[in-house]
Tab-separated table of C-alpha atoms and ligand atoms in Angstrom:
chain	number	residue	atom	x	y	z
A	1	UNK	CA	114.165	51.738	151.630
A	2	UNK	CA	113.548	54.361	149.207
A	3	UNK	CA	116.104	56.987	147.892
A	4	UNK	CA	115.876	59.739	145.952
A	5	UNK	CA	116.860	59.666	142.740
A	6	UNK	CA	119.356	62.835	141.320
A	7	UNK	CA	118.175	64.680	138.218
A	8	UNK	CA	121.441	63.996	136.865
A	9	UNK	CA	120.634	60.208	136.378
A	10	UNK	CA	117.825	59.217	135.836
A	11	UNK	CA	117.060	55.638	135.883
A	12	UNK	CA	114.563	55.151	133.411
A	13	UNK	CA	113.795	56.739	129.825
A	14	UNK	CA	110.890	58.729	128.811
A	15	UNK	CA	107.299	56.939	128.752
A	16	UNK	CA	104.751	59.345	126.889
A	17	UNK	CA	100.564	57.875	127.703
A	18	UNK	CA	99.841	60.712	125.363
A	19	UNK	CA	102.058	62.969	123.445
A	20	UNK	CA	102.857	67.066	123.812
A	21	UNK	CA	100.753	69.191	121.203
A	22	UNK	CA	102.419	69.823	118.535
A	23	UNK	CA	103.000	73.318	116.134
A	24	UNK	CA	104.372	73.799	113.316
A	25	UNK	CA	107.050	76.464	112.532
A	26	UNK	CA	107.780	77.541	109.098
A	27	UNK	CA	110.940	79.382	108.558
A	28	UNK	CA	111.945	82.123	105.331
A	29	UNK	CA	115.191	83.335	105.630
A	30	UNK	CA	115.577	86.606	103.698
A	31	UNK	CA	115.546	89.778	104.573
A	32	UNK	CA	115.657	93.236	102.319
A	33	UNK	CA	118.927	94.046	104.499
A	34	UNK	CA	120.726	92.836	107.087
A	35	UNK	CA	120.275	94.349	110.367
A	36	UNK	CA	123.592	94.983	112.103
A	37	UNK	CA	122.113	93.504	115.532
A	38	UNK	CA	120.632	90.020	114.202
A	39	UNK	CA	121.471	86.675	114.500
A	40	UNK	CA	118.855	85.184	113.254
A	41	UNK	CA	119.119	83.153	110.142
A	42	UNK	CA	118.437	85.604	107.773
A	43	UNK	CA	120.165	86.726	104.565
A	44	UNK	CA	120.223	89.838	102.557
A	45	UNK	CA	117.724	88.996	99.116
A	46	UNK	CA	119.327	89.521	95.940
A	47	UNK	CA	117.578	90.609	93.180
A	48	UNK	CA	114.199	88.784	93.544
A	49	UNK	CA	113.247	85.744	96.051
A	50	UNK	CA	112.994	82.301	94.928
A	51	UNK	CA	109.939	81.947	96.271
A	52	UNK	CA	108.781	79.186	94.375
A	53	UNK	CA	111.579	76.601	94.375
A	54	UNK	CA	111.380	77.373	98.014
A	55	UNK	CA	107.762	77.229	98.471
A	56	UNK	CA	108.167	73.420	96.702
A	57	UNK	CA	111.138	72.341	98.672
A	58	UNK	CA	109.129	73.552	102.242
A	59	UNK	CA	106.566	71.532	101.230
A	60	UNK	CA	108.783	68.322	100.020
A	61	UNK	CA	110.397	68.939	103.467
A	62	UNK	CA	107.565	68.814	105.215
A	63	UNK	CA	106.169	65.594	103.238
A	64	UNK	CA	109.511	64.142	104.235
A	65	UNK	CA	109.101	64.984	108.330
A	66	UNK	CA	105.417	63.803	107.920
A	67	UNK	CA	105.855	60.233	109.349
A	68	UNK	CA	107.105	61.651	112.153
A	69	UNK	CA	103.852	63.010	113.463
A	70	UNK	CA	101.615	61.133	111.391
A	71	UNK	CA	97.233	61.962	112.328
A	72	UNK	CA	99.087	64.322	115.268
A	73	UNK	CA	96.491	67.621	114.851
A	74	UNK	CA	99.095	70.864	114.444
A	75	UNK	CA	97.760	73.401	117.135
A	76	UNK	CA	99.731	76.435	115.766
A	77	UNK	CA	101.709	77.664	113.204
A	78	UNK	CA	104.724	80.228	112.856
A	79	UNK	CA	105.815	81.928	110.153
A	80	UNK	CA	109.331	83.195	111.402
A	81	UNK	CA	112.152	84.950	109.734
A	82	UNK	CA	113.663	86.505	108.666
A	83	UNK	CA	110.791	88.515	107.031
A	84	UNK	CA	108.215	85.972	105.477
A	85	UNK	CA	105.838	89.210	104.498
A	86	UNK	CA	108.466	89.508	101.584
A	87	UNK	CA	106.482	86.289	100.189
A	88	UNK	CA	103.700	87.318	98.014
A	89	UNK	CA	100.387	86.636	99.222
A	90	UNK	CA	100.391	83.865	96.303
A	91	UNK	CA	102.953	82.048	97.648
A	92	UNK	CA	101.658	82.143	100.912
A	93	UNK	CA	98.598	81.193	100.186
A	94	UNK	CA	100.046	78.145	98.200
A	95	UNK	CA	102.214	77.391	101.688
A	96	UNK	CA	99.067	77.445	103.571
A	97	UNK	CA	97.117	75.346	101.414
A	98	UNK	CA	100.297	73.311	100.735
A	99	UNK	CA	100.594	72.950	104.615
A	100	UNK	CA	96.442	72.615	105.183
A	101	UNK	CA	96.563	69.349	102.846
A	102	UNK	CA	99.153	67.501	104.654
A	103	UNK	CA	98.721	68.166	108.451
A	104	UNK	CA	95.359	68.098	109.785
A	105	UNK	CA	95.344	71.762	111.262
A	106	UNK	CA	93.361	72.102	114.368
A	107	UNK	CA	90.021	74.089	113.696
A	108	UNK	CA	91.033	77.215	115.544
A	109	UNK	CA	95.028	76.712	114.904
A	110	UNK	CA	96.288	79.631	115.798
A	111	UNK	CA	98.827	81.038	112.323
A	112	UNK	CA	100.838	83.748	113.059
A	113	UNK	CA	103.070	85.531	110.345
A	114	UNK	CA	106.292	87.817	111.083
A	115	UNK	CA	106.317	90.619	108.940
A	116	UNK	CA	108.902	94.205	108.684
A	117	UNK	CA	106.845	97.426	108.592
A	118	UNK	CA	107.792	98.251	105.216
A	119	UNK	CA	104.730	99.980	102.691
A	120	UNK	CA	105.008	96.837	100.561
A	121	UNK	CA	104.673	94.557	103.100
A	122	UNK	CA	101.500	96.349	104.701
A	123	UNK	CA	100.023	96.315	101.225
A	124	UNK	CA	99.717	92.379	101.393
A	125	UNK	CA	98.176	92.534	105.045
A	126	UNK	CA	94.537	91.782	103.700
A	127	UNK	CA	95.587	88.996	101.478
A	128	UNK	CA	97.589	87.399	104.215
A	129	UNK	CA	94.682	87.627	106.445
A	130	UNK	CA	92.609	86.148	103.430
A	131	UNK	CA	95.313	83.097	102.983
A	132	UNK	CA	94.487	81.914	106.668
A	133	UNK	CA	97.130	83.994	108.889
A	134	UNK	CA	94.971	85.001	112.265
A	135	UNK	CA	98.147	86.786	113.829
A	136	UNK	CA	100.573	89.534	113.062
A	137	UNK	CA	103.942	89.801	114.585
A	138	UNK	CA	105.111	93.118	113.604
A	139	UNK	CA	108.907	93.957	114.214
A	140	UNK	CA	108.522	98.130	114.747
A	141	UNK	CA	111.761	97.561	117.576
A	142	UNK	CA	111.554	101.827	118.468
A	143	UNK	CA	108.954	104.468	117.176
A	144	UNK	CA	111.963	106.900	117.334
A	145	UNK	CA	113.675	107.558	113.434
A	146	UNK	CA	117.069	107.989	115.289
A	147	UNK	CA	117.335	104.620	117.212
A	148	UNK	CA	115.197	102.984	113.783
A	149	UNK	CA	118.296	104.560	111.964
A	150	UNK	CA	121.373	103.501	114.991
A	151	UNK	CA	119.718	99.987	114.146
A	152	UNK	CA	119.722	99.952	110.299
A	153	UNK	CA	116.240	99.460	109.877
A	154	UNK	CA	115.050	100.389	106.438
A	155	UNK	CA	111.385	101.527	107.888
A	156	UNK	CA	110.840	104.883	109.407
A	157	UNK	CA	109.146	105.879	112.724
A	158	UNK	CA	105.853	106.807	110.534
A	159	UNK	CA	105.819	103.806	108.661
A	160	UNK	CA	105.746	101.750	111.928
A	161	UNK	CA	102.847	103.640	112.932
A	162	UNK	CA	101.089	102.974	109.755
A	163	UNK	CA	101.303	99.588	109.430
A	164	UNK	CA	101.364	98.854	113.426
A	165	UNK	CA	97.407	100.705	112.872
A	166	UNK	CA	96.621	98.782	109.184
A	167	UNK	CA	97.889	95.692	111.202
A	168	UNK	CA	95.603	96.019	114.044
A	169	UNK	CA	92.825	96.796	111.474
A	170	UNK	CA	93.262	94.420	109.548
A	171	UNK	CA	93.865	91.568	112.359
A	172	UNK	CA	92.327	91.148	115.818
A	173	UNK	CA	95.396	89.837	117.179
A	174	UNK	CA	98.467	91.553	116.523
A	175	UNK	CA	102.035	91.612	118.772
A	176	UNK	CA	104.122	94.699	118.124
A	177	UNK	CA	107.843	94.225	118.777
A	178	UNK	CA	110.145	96.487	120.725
A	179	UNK	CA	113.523	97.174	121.732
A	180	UNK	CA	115.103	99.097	124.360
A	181	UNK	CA	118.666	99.591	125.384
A	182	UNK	CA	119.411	101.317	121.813
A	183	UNK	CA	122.383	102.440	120.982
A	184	UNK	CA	122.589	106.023	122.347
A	185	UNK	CA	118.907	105.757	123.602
A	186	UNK	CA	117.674	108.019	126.956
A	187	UNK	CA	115.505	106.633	129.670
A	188	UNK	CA	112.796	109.575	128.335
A	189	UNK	CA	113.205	107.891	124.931
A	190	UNK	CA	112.452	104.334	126.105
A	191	UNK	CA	109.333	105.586	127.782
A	192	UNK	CA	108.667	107.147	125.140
A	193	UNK	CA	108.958	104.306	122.770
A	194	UNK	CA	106.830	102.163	125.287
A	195	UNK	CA	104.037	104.631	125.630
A	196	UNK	CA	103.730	105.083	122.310
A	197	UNK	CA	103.414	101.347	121.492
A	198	UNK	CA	101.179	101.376	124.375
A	199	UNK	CA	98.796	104.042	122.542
A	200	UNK	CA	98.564	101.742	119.318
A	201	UNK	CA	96.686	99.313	121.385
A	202	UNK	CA	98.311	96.018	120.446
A	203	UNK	CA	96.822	92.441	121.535
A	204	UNK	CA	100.547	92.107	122.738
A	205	UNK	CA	104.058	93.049	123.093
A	206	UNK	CA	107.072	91.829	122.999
A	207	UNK	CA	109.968	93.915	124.221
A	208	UNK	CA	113.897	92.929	123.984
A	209	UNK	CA	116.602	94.196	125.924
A	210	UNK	CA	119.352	94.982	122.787
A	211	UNK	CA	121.753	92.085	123.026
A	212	UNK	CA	125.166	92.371	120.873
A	213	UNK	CA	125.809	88.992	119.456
A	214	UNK	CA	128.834	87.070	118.010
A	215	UNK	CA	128.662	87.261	114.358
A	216	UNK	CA	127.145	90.441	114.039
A	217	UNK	CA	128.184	93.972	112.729
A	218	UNK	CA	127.706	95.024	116.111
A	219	UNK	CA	130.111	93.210	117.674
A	220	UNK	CA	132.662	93.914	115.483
A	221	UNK	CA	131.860	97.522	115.712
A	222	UNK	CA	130.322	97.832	119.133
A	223	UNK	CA	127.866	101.284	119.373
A	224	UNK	CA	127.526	102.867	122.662
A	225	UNK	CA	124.871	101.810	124.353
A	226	UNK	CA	123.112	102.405	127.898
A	227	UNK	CA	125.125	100.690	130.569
A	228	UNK	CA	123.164	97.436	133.095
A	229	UNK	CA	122.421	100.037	135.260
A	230	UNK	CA	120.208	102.317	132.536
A	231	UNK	CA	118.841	99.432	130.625
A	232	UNK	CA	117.753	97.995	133.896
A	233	UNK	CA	115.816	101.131	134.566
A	234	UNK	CA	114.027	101.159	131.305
A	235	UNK	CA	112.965	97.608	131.661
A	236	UNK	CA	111.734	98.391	134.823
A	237	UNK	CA	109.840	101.077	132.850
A	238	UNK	CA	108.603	99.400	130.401
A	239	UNK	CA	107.086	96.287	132.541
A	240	UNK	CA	105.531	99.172	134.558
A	241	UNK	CA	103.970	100.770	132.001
A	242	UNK	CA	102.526	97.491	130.372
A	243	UNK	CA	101.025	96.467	133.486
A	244	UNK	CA	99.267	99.703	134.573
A	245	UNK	CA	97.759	99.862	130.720
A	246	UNK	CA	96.396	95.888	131.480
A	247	UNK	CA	99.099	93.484	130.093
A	248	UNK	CA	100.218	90.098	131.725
A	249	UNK	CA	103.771	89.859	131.974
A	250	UNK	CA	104.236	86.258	131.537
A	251	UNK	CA	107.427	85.600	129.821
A	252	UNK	CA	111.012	87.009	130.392
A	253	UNK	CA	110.028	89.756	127.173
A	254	UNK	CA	106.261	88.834	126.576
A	255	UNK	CA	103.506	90.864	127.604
A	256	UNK	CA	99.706	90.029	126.508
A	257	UNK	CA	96.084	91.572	127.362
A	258	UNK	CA	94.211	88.387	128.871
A	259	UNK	CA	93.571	85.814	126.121
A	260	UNK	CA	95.919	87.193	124.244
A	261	UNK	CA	99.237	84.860	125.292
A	262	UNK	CA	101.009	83.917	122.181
A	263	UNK	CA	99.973	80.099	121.628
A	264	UNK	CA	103.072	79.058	119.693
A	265	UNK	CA	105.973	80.423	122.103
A	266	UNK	CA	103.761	79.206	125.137
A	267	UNK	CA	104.115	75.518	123.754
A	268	UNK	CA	107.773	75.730	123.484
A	269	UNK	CA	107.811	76.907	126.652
A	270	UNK	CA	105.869	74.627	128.015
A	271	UNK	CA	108.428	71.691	126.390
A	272	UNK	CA	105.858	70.922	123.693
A	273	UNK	CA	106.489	69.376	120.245
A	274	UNK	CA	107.179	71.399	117.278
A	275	UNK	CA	107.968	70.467	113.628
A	276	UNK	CA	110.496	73.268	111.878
A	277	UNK	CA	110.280	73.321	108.508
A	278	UNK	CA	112.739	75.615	105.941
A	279	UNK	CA	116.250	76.787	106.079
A	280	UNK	CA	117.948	76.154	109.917
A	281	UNK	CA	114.660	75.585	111.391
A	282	UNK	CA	114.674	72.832	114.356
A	283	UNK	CA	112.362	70.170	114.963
A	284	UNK	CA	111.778	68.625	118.699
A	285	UNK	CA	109.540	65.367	118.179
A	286	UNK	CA	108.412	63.016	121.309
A	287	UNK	CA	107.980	59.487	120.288
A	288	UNK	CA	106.212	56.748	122.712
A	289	UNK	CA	109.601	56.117	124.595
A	290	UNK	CA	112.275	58.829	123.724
A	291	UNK	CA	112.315	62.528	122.186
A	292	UNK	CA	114.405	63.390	119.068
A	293	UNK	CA	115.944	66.459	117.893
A	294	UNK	CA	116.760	67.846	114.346
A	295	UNK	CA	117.359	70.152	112.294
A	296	UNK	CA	117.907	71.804	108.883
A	297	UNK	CA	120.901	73.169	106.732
A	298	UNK	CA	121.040	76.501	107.860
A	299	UNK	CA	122.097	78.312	104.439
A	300	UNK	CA	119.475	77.954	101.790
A	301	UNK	CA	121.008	77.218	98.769
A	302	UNK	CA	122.803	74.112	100.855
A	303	UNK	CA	119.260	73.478	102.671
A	304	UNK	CA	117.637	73.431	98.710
A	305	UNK	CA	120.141	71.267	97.729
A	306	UNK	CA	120.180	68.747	100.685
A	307	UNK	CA	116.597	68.576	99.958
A	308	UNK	CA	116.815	67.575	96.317
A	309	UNK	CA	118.944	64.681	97.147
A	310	UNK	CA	116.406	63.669	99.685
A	311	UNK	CA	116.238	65.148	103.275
A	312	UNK	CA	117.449	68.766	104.534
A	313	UNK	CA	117.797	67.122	107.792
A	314	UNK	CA	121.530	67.603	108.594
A	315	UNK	CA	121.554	67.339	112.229
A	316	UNK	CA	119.593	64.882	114.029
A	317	UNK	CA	120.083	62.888	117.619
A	318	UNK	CA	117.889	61.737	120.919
A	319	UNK	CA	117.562	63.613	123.986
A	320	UNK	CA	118.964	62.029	126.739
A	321	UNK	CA	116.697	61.157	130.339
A	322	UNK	CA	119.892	63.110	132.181
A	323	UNK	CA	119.132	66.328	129.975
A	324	UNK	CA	115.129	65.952	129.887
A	325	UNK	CA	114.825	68.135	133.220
A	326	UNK	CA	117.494	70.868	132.227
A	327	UNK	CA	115.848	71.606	129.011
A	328	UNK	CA	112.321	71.152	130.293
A	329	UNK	CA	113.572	73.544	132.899
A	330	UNK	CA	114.409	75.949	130.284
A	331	UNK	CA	111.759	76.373	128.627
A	332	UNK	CA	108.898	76.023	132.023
A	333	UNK	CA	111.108	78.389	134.018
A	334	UNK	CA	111.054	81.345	131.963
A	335	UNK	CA	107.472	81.810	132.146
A	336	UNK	CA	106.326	84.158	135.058
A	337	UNK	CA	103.656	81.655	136.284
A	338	UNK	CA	106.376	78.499	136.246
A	339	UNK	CA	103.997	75.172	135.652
A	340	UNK	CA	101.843	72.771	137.324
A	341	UNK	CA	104.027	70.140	138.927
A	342	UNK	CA	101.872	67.535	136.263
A	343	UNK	CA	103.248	69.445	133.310
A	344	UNK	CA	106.938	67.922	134.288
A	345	UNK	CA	106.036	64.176	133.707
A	346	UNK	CA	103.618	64.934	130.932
A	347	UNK	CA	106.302	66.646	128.643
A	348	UNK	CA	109.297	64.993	129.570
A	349	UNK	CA	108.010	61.407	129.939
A	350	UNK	CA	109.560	60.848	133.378
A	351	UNK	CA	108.631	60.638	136.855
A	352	UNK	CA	108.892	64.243	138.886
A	353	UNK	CA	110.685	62.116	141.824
A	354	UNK	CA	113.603	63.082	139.229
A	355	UNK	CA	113.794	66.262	140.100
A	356	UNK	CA	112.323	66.749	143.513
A	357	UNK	CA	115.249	67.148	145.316
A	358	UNK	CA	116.833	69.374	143.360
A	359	UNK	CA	113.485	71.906	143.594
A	360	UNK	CA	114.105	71.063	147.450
A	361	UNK	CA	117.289	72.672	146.852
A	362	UNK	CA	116.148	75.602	144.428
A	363	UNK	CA	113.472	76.617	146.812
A	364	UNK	CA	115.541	76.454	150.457
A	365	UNK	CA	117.675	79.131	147.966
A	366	UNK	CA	114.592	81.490	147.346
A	367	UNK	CA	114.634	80.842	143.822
A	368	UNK	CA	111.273	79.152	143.695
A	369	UNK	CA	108.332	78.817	144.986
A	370	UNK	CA	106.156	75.383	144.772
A	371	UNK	CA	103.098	74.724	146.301
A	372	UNK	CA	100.007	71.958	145.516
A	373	UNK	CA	99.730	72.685	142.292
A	374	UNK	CA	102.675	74.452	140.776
A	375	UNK	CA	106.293	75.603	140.941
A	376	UNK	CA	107.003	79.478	139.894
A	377	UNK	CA	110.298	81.471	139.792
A	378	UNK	CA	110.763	83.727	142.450
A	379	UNK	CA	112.084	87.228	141.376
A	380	UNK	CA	115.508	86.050	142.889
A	381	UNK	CA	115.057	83.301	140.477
A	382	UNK	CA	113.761	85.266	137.277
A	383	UNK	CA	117.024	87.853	137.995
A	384	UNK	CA	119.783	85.124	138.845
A	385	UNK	CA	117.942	82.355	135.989
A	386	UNK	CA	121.196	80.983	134.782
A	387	UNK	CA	121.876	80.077	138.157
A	388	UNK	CA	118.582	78.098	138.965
A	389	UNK	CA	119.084	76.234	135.581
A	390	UNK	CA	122.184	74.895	136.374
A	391	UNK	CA	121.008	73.478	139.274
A	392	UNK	CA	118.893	71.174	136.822
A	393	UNK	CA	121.635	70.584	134.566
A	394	UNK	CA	123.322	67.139	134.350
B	401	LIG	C1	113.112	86.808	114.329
B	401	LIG	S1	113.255	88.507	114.582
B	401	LIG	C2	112.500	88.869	113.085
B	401	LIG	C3	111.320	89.707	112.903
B	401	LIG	C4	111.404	90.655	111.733
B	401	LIG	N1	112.245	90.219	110.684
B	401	LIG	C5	111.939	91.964	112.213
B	401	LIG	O1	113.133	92.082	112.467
B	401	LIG	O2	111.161	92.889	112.303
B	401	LIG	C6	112.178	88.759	115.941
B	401	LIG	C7	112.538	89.869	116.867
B	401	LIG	O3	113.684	89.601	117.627
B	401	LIG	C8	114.193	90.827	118.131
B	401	LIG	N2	115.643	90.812	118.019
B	401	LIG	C9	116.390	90.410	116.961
B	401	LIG	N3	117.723	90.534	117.249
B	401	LIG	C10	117.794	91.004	118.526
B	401	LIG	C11	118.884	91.351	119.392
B	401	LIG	N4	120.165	91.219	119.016
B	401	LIG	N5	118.578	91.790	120.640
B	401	LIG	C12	117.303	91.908	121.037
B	401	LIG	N6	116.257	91.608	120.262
B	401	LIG	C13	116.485	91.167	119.019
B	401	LIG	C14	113.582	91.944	117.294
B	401	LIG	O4	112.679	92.673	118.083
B	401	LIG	C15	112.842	91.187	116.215
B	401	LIG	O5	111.685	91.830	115.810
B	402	LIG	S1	114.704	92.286	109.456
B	402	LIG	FE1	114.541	90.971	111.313
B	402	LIG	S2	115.318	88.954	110.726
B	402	LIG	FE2	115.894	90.421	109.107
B	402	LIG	S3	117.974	91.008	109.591
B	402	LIG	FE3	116.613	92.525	110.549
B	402	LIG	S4	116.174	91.723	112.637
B	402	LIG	FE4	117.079	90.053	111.447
């Protein structure tokens, strides 16, 4: 007799034939100024950047990860923040070289690099592009010099458009970040905001609903801003918008013309492997028979010192088979086109009898859809999310 097996114990632990790709993810954490909205591990830079002792000790850390994905080819790579276009093209050029030498980069490995709109950072775009970097992500977040103001942002609504239009010159794929929801912000402004990034003609957007987080300046001082109702609205907006100018909304905030998907995000969201390298960045390796986690010292004069005495590694443990379908889940479930049913078993290493019942479940509750090839969210199950995860949760 055979009987189903729940996703909250699995029998068996992972079994990889062949492993995830795998990208690389590069992390600088300064910033000219802290924004009052950010989370992100990012810290005002005093006085000037120690780019070189951290340029070394990203490379020692990455020598130390190495035998970890030893002769694995790196598909992408990140350059998050932050603001990593506060390196000089030097130094980045050195990381890229550094990084070149070590890992055997794919041939067409897609390198993206975050960088603040700032006139000194758009002077570097050229050399940048010159070091190897094939994609801009450009954080603009509102083309309005109120809301740029409400949100501390040291760049003004005509620098954005500058460098947004030197980006796109100077690269042929560039994603413009956006934010709605602003603090005192109008549905006429958001549209605004949207058609304007719209008119820039960007290989792809990404635009944020305005989320006050613990440990920010805006939670301890909370601005007014538009209620679930209005912020609903301008989402609705600004997804209708992007679609009738020809982008693909297929994640939660990602929007891309065709070919133009962002390769990175769409392997973590597809539950592939990634190697973080630099202050806080995390690491999610799959091995023949299990999957590790780990990650970095968050603050970088502890991550530079961890990593002088050895490894910056301070937090490091394996993924359990009960949480393998929750977190694949995670990831798979936010993009709009869900995954082929294959994708589970590849990336997670188990059998998809795991979780069958519980899509059984998810889908007699409208909040997927599955057929032959592939399981999607419904739009119940994009709105409710939270809700269809924890039916995969252990
Ligand atoms: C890692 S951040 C850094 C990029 C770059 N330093 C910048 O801010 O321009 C990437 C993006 O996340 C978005 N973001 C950061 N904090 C956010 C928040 N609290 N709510 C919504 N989006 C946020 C912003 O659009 C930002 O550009
Ligand atoms: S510039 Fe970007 S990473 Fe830096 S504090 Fe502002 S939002 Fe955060």
């Amino acid at each position: 007799m055979s009987s189903r097996v729940s996703p909250l114990t699995p029998h068996s632990s992972p079994r990889f034939n062949s492993l995830p790709p795998l990208s690389l993810y590069i992390h600088v954490p300064w910033c000219v100024r802290k924004c009052p909205y950010c989370d992100f591990n990012s810290h005002e830079a005093r006085g000037t950047l120690p780019e070189d002792e951290y340029l070394a000790a990203l490379l020692a850390d990455l020598e130390f990860a190495l035998p970890q994905v030893w002769g694995r080819p790196v598909l992408t790579v990140f350059i998050g923040g932050g603001t990593p276009s506060l390196l000089s093209v030097r130094a980045l050029d050195a990381l890229l070289s550094g990084v070149r030498a070590r890992l055997p980069l794919a041939a067409d490995a897609e390198i993206t690099l975050e960088a603040n709109p700032g006139t000194v950072e758009a002077e570097k775009f050229a050399g940048f592009r010159a070091a190897g970097v094939n994609r801009l992500s450009l954080g603009i977040q509102s083309l309005n010099d109120r809301h740029l103001k409400a949100l501390g942002r040291i760049h003004d609504a005509g620098e954005a458009r500058r460098a947004a239009e030197l980006a796109l010159s100077t690269f042929d794929n560039v994603n413009l970040d956006l934010m709605y929801g602003l603090p005192g912000q109008t549905q006429d402004e958001a549209e605004a905001d949207i058609a304007a990034v719209i008119a820039l003609a960007p290989q792809h957007v990404s635009a944020y609903h305005l989320t006050i987080e613990p440990n920010t300046y805006f939670h301890r001082y909370p601005p007014v801003v538009p209620d679930d109702d209005a912020a609903a609205a301008m989402q609705e907006v600004v997804e209708t918008r992007l679609a009738a100018a020809g982008y693909a909304h297929y994640e939660t905030s990602a929007f891309a013309r065709p070919d133009r998907q962002c390769r990175h995000n769409l392997n973590y969201w597809s539950f592939g492997d990634y190697l973080g390298i630099g202050a806080g960045a995390h690491s999610k390796i799959s091995f023949k028979n299990n999957i590790l986690r780990f990650s970095c010292a968050r603050q970088p004069k502890a991550y530079l010192t961890q990593l002088a005495a050895g490894s910056a590694v301070s937090e490091r443990r394996e993924l359990g088979a009960a949480e393998l379908p929750g977190e694949f889940m995670m990831n798979a479930l936010r993009l709009n086109n869900g995954f082929e049913l294959s994708l589970f078993a590849d990336r997670t290493g188990l059998d998809l009898t795991h979780v069958l019942p519980v899509l059984d479940q998810a889908e007699a509750r409208g909040l997927l859809l599955r057929d032959h090839r592939g399981v999607r969210p419904t739009p119940l199950g994009q709105r409710f999310l939270n809700d269809l995860l924890a039916l995969f949760l252990p």
